[in-house]
Coordinates of C-alpha atoms (C1' of nucleotides) in Angstrom, one line a residue:
Chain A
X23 CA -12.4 -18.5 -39.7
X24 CA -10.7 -21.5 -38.7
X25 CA -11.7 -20.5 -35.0
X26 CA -15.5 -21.4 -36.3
X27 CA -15.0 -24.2 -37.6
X28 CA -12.8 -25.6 -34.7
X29 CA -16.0 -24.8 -32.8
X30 CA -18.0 -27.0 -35.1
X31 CA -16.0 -29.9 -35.3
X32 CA -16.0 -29.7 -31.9
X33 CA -19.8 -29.7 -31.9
X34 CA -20.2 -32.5 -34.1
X35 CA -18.3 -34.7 -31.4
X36 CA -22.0 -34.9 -30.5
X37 CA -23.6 -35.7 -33.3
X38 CA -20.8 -38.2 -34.3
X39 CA -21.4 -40.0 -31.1
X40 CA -25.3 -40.1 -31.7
X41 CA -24.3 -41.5 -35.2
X42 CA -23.8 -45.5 -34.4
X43 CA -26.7 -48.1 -33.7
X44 CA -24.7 -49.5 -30.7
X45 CA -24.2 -46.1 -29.2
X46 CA -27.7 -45.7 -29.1
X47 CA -28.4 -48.5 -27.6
X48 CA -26.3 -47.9 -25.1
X49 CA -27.8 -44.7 -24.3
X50 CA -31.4 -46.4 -24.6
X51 CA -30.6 -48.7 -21.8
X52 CA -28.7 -45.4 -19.5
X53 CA -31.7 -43.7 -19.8
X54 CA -32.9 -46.3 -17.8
X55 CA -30.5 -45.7 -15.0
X56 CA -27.1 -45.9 -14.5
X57 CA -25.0 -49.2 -15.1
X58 CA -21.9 -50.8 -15.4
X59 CA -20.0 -51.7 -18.8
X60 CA -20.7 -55.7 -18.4
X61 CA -24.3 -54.6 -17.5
X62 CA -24.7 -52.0 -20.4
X63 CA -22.1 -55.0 -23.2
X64 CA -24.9 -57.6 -22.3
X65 CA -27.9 -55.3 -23.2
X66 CA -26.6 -54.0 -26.1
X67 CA -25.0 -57.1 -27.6
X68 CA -21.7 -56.2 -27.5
X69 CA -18.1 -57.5 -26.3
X70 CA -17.4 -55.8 -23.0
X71 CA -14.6 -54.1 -24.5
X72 CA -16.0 -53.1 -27.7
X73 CA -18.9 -52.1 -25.3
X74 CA -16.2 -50.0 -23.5
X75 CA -14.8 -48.2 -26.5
X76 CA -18.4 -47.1 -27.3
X77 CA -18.1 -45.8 -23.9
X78 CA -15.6 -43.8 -24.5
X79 CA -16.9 -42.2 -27.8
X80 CA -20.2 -41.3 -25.9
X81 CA -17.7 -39.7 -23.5
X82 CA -15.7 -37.7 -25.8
X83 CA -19.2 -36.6 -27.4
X84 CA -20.2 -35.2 -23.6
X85 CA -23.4 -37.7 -23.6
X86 CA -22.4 -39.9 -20.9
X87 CA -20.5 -39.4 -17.7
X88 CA -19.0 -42.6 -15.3
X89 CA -17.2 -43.0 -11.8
X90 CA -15.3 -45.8 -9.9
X91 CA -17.2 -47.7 -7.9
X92 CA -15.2 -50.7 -6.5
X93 CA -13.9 -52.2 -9.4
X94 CA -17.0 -51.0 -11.6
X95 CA -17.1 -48.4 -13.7
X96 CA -20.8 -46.9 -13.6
X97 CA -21.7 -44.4 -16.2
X98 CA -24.7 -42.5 -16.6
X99 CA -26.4 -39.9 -18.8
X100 CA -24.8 -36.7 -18.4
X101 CA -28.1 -35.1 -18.5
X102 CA -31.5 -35.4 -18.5
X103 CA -31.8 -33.3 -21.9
X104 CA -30.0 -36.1 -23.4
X105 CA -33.5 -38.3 -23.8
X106 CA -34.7 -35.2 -25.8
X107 CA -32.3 -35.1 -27.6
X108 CA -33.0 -39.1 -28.8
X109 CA -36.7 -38.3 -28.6
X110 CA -36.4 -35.2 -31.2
X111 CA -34.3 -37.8 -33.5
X112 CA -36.8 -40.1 -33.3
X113 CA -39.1 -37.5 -34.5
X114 CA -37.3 -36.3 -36.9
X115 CA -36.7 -39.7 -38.8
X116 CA -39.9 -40.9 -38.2
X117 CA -41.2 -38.0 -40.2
X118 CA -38.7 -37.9 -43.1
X119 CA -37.0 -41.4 -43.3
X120 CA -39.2 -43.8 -45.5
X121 CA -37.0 -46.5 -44.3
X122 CA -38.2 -45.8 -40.5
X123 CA -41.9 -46.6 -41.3
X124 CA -41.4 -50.2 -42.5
X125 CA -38.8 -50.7 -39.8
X126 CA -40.6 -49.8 -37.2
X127 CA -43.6 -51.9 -38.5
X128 CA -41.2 -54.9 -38.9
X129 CA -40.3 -54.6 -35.2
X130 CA -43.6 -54.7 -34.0
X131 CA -44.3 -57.5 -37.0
X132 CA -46.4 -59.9 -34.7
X133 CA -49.0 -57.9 -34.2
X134 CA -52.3 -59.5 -34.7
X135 CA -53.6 -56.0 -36.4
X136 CA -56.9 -56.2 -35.5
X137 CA -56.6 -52.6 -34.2
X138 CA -56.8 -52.6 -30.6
X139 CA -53.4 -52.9 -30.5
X140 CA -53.1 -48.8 -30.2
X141 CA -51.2 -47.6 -28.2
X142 CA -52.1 -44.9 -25.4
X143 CA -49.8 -41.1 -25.3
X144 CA -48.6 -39.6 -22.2
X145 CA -51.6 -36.9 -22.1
X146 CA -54.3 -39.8 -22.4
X147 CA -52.6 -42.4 -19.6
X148 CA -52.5 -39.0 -16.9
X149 CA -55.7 -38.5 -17.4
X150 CA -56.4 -41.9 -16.6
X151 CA -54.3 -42.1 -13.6
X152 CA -55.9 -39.2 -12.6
X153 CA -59.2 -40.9 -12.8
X154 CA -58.0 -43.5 -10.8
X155 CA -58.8 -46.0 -13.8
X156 CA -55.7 -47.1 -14.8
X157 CA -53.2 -50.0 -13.2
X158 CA -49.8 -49.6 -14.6
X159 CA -47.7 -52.6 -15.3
X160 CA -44.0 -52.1 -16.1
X161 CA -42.5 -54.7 -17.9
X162 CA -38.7 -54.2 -17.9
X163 CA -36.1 -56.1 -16.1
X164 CA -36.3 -55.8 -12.2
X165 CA -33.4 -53.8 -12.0
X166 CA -34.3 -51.1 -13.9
X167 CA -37.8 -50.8 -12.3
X168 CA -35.6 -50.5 -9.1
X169 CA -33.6 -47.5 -10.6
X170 CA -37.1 -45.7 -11.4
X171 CA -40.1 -46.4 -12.5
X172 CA -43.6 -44.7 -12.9
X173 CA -45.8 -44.0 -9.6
X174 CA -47.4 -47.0 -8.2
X175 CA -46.4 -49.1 -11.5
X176 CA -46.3 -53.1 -10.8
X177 CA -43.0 -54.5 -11.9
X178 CA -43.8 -57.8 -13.9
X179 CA -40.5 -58.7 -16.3
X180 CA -41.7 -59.9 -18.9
X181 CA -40.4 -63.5 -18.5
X182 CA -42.1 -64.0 -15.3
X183 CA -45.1 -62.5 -16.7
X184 CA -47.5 -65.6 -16.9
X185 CA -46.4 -66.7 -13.0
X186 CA -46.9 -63.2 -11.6
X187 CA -50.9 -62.8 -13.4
X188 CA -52.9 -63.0 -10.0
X189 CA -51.0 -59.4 -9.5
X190 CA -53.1 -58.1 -12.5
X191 CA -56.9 -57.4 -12.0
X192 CA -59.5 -58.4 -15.2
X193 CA -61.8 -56.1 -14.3
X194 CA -59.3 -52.5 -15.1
X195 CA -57.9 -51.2 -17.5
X196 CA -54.0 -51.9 -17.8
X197 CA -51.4 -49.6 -19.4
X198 CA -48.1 -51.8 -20.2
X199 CA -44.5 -49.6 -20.7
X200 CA -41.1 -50.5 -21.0
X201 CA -38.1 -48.6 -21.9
X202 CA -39.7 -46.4 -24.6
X203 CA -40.6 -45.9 -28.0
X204 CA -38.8 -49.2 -30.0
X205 CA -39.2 -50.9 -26.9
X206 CA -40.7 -54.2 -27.8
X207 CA -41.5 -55.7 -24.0
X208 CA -44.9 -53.6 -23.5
X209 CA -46.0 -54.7 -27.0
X210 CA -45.0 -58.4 -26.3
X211 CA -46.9 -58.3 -23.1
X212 CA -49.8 -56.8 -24.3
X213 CA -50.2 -59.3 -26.6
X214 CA -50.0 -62.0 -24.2
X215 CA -52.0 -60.5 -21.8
X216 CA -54.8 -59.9 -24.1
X217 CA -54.8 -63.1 -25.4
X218 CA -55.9 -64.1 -21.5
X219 CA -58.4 -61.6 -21.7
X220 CA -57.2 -58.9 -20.1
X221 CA -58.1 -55.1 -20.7
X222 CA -54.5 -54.1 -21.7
X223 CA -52.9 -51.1 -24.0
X224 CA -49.4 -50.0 -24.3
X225 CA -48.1 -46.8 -23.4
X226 CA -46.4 -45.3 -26.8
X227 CA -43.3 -44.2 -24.8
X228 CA -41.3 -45.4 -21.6
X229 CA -40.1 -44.1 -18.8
X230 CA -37.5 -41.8 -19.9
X231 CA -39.4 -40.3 -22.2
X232 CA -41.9 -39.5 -18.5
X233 CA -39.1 -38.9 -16.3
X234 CA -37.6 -36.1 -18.9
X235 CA -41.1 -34.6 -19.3
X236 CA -40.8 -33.2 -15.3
X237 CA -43.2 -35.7 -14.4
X238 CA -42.8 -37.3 -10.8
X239 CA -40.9 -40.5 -10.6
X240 CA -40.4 -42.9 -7.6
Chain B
X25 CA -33.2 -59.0 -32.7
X26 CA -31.3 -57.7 -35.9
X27 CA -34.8 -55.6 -36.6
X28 CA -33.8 -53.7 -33.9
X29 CA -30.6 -52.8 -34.3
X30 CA -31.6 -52.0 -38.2
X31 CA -33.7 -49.9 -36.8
X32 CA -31.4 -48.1 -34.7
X33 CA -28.7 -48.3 -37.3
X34 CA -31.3 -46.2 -39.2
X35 CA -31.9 -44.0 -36.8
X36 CA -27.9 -43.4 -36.3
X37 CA -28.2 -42.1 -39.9
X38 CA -29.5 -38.6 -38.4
X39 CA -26.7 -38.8 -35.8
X40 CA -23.9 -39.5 -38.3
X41 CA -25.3 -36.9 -40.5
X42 CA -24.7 -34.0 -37.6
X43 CA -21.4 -35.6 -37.1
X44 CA -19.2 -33.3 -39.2
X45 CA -18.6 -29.9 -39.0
X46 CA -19.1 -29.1 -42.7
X47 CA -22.5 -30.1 -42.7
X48 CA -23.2 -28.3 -39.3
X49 CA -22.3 -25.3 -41.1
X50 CA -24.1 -26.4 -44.2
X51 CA -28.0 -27.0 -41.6
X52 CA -26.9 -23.3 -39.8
X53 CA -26.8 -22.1 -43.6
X54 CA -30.2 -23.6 -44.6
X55 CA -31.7 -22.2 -41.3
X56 CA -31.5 -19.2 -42.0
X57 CA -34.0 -20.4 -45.2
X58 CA -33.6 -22.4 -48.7
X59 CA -30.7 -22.3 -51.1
X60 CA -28.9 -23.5 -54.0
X61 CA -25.9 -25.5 -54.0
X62 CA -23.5 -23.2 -54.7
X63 CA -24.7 -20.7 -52.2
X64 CA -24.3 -23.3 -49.8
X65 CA -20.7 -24.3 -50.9
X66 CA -19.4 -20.8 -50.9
X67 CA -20.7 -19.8 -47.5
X68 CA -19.9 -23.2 -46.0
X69 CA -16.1 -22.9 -47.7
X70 CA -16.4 -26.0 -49.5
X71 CA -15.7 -26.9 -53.4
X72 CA -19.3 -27.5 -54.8
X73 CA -18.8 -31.3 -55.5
X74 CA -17.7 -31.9 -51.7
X75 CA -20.8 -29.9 -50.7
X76 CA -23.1 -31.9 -53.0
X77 CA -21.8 -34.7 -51.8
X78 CA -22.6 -33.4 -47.8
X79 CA -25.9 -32.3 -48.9
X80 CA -26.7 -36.1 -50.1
X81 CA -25.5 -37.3 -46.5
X82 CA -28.1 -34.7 -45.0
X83 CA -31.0 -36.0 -47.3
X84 CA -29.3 -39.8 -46.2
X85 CA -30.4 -38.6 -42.5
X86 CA -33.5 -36.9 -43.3
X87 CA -32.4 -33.4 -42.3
X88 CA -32.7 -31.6 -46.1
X89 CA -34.6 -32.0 -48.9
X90 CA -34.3 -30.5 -52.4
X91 CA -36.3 -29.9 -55.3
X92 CA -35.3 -28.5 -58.5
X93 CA -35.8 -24.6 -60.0
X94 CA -34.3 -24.3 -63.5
X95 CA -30.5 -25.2 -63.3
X96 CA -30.6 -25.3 -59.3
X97 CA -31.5 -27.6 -56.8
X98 CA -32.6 -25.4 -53.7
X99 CA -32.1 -27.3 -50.6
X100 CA -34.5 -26.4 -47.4
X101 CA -34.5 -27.9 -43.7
X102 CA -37.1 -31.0 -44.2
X103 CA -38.2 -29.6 -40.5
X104 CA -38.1 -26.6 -38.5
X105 CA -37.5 -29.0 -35.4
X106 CA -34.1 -29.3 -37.0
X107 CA -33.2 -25.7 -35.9
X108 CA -34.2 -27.2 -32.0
X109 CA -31.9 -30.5 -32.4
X110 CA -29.1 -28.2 -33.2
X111 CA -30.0 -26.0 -30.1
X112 CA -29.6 -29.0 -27.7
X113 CA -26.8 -30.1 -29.2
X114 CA -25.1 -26.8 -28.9
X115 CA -26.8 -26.6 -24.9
X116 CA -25.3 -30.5 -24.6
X117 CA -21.8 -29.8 -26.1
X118 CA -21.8 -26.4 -24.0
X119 CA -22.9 -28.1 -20.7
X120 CA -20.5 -31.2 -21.2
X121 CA -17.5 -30.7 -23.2
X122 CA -14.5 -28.4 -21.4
X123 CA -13.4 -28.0 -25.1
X124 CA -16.4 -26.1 -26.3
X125 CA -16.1 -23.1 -23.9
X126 CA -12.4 -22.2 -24.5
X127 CA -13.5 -22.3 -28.2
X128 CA -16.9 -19.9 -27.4
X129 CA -14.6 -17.6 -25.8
X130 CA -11.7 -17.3 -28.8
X131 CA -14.8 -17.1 -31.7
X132 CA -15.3 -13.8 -29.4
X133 CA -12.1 -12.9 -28.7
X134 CA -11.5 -9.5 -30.1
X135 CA -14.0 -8.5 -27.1
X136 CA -12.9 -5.7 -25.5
X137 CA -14.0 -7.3 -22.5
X138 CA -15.5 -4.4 -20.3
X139 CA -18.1 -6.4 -19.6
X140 CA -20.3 -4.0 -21.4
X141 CA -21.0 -6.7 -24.6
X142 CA -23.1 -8.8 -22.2
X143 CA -26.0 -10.5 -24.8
X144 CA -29.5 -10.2 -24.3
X145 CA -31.7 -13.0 -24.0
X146 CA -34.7 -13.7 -26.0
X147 CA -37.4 -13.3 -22.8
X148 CA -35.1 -9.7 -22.8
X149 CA -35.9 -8.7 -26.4
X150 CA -39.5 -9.3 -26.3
X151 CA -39.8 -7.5 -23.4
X152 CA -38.0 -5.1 -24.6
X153 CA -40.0 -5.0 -28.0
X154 CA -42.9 -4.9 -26.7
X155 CA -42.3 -1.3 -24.7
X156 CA -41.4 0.0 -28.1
X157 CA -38.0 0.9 -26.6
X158 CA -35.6 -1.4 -28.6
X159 CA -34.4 -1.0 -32.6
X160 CA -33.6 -4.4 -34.1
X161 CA -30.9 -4.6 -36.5
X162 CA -30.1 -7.4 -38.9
X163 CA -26.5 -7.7 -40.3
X164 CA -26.5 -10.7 -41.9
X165 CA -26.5 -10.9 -46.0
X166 CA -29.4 -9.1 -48.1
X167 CA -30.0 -12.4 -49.4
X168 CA -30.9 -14.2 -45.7
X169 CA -32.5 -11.3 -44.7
X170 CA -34.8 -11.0 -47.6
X171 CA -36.0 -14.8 -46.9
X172 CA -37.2 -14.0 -43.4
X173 CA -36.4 -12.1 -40.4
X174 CA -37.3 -10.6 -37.2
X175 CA -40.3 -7.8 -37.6
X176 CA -39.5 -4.3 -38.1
X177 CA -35.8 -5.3 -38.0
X178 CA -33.4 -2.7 -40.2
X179 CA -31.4 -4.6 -42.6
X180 CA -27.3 -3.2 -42.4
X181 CA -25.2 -6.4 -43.6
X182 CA -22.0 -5.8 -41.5
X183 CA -19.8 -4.6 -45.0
X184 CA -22.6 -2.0 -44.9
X185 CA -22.2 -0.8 -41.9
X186 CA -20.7 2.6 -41.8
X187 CA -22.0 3.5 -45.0
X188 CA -25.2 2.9 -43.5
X189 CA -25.3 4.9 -40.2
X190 CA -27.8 7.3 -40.7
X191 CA -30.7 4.8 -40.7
X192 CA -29.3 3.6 -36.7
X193 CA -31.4 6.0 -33.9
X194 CA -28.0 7.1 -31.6
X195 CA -30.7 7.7 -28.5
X196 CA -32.0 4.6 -28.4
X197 CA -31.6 1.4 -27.6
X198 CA -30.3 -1.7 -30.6
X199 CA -30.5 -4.8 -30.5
X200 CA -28.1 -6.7 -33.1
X201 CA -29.0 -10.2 -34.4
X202 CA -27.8 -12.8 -36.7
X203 CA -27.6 -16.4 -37.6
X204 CA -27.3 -17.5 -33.9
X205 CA -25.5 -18.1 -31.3
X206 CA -21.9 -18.8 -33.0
X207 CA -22.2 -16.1 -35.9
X208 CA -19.6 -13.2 -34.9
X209 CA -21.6 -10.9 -37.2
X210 CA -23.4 -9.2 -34.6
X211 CA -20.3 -9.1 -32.2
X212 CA -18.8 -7.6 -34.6
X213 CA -21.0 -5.1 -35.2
X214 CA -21.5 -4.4 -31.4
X215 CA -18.1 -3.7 -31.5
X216 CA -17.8 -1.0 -33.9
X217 CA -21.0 0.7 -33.2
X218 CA -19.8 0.8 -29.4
X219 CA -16.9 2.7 -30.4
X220 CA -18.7 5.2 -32.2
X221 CA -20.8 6.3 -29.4
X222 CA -23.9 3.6 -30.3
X223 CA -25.9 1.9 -27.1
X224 CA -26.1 -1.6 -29.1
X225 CA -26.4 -5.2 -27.5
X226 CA -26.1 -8.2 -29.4
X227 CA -29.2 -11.2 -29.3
X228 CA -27.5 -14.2 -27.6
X229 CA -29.6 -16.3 -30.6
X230 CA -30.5 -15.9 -33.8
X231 CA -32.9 -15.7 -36.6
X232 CA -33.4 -19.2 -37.0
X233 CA -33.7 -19.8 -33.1
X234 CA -36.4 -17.2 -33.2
X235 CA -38.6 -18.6 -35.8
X236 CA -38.3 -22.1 -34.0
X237 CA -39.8 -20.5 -31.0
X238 CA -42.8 -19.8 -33.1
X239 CA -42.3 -15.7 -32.7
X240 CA -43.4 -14.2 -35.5
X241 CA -41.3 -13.3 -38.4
X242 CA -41.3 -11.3 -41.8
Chain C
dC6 C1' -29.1 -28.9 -82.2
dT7 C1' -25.4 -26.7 -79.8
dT8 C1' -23.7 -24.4 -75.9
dA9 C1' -23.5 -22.9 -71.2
dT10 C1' -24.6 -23.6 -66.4
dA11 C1' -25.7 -26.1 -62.1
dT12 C1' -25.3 -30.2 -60.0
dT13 C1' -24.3 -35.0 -59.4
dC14 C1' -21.6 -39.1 -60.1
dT15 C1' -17.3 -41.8 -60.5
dA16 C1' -12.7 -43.2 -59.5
dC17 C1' -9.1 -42.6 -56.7
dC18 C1' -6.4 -41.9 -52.3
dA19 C1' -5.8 -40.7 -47.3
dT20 C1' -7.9 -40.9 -42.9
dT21 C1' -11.1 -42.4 -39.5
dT22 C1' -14.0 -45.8 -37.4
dA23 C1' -15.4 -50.4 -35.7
dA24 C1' -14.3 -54.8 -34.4
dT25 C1' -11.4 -58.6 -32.3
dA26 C1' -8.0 -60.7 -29.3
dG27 C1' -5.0 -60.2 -25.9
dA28 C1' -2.0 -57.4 -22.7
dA29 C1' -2.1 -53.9 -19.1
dT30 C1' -4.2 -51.3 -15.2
dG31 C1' -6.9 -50.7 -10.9
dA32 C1' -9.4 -52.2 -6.9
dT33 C1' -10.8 -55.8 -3.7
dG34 C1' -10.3 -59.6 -0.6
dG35 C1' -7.9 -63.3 1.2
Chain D
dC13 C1' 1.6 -59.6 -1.6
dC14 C1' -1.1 -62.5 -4.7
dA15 C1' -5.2 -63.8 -7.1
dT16 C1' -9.3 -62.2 -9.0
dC17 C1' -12.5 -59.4 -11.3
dA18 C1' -13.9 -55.3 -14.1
dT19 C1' -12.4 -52.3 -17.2
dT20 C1' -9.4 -50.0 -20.4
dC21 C1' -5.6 -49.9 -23.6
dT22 C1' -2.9 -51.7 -27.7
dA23 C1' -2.2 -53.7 -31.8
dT24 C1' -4.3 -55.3 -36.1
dT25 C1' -7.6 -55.7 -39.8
dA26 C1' -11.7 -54.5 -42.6
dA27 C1' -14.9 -51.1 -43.8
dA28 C1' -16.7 -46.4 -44.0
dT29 C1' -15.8 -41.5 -44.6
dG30 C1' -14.0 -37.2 -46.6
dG31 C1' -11.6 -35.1 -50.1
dT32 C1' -10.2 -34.0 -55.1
dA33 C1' -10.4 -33.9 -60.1
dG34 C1' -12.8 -34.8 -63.9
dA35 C1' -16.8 -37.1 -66.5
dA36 C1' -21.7 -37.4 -66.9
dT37 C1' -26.5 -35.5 -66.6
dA38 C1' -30.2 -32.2 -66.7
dT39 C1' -32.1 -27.8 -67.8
dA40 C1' -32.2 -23.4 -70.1
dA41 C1' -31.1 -20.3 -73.7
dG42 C1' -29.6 -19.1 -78.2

DNA sequence: CTTATATTCTACCATTTAATAGAATGATGG
DNA sequence: CCATCATTCTATTAAATGGTAGAATATAAG
């Protein structure tokens, strides 16, 4: 009796990790691509050694995995099953939290609403690649597009956006994505983008969310 | 900035509710279908208070609901995805913590280890079900069997069990099943029926695992 | 209207978690 | 070997969590 229950504390190390906005946060930005604690403090808003303790916790929980190189630490996702795992909680809360709804509407508050802000799914975008319609502009941070990215994406960060336009052809379709879901930098640039008159939507996840779907990734 | 991190702090809410090993036992409880409070308490070895109390972190994180029947409150899963979030935790913890697999093995211990208990998969079963060759048998409670199980499974719950021989074939094939993968029901009852002469395997899942899959159920 | 039953709420205490600042450790490069 | 840089560890504090016992609430039944 007490064995079982041994077994599901143990268990729960996992969900106790999952259960702290910083952590996942953290995990948001390594399902990116690996990185080192001053990397991952900065984009989570952290101290570097609060950032490390975090660390740790995802570590004990069996989320996250790291080795020495020089004198950084790099951690990464233990597993790709890991961004299910986030994507499934995302689900779930989005369909049974009230509180999700307005926050996730608040995020995205700028928004002019007039409706062709929609975004595009996974299903609609490879069919659109497939047609050779589509140019795909990823919008994160240089080195995360260098840890992976989508096939044939452009990599425009989203503060270099305006000085990088002539990359960007008016007369296609573009389909922004950043690091998923609650990933504002898509959003932001469409906005921007389509206040120039470009043909732009967003892509309504990121690449994790493609890369742990089996789809290719360069 | 901060509507972001509300927004994951929300989201943490469905992390920090699988973060205890009470209310793990509490979800593997409810998937096996609805019950009151008490129920819960008394199969999840808590005082009713402390489990009410659980219960309101579960409906906190969006993992339970409850409505009212006469003097009860009967909780339900909000979502059968639920049943899948707890199957990749259990594949993440098993994958990634060292801890988890010493504990697996001592939940099983009393096996005899011959080898012989090796579990069957669910590609297995149906496979096996579908030739007509396999009896399923059920040992968990009257109460959880009677709100859904497998089809044409025999209902022994293990106290049953050798008052209840004459309804097992001894020339075929059975296929023991229970809660899922950490319920020592149907080890148990592999155990005993093995010594008296039964060929018996246990499912490596459970009913609740099943049902998720979308296989059909009674 | 009173009583019994099921559940939730409140008040309290012990334990765990999260954050900070600063010391300690480990690796690299002069 | 010494200085530097990246990270982890060690107090310390404030806040959240988990547990218990008993009061409060809601429904049903006499």
């Amino acid at each position: 009796m007490t064995d079982r229950q041994d077994l599901l504390d143990t268990l729960a190390q996992v969900g106790k990790a999952l259960g702290n906005g910083h952590r996942l946060a953290l995990l948001e930005r390594l399902a990116q691509g690996e990185a080192a604690v001053e990397t991952l403090a900065t984009t989570a808003d952290l101290t570097v050694g609060n950032a490390s303790a975090h660390l740790q916790h995802l570590r004990r929980g069996g989320l996250v995995t790291a080795n020495r190189s020089g004198k950084q630490m790099i951690y990464h996702l233990t597993d790709q099953r890991i961004v299910t795992l986030l994507s499934l909680m995302r689900d779930v809360a989005e369909t049974n939290l009230a509180e999700m709804e307005r926050l996730v509407s608040r995020l995205f508050a700028e928004d002019n609403s007039d409706g062709a802000l929609e975004a595009i799914s996974q299903d609609e975008l490879l069919s659109g690649l497939r047609r050779g319609s589509v140019t795909l502009l990823d919008v994160r941070p240089e080195d995360e597009f260098e840890a992976g990215h989508l096939p044939d994406a452009i990599n425009i960060p989203l503060e270099q956006l305006e000085a990088m336009l002539d990359e960007l052809p008016k007369d296609r379709e573009i389909v922004a994505y950043c690091r998923g879901p609650y990933c504002v930098l898509s959003h932001e640039a469409v906005q921007r983008l389509r206040a120039l008159g470009y043909q732009v939507r967003r892509f309504d996840e990121g690449f994790p969310e493609w890369k742990a779907a089996g789809l290719p990734v360069h």
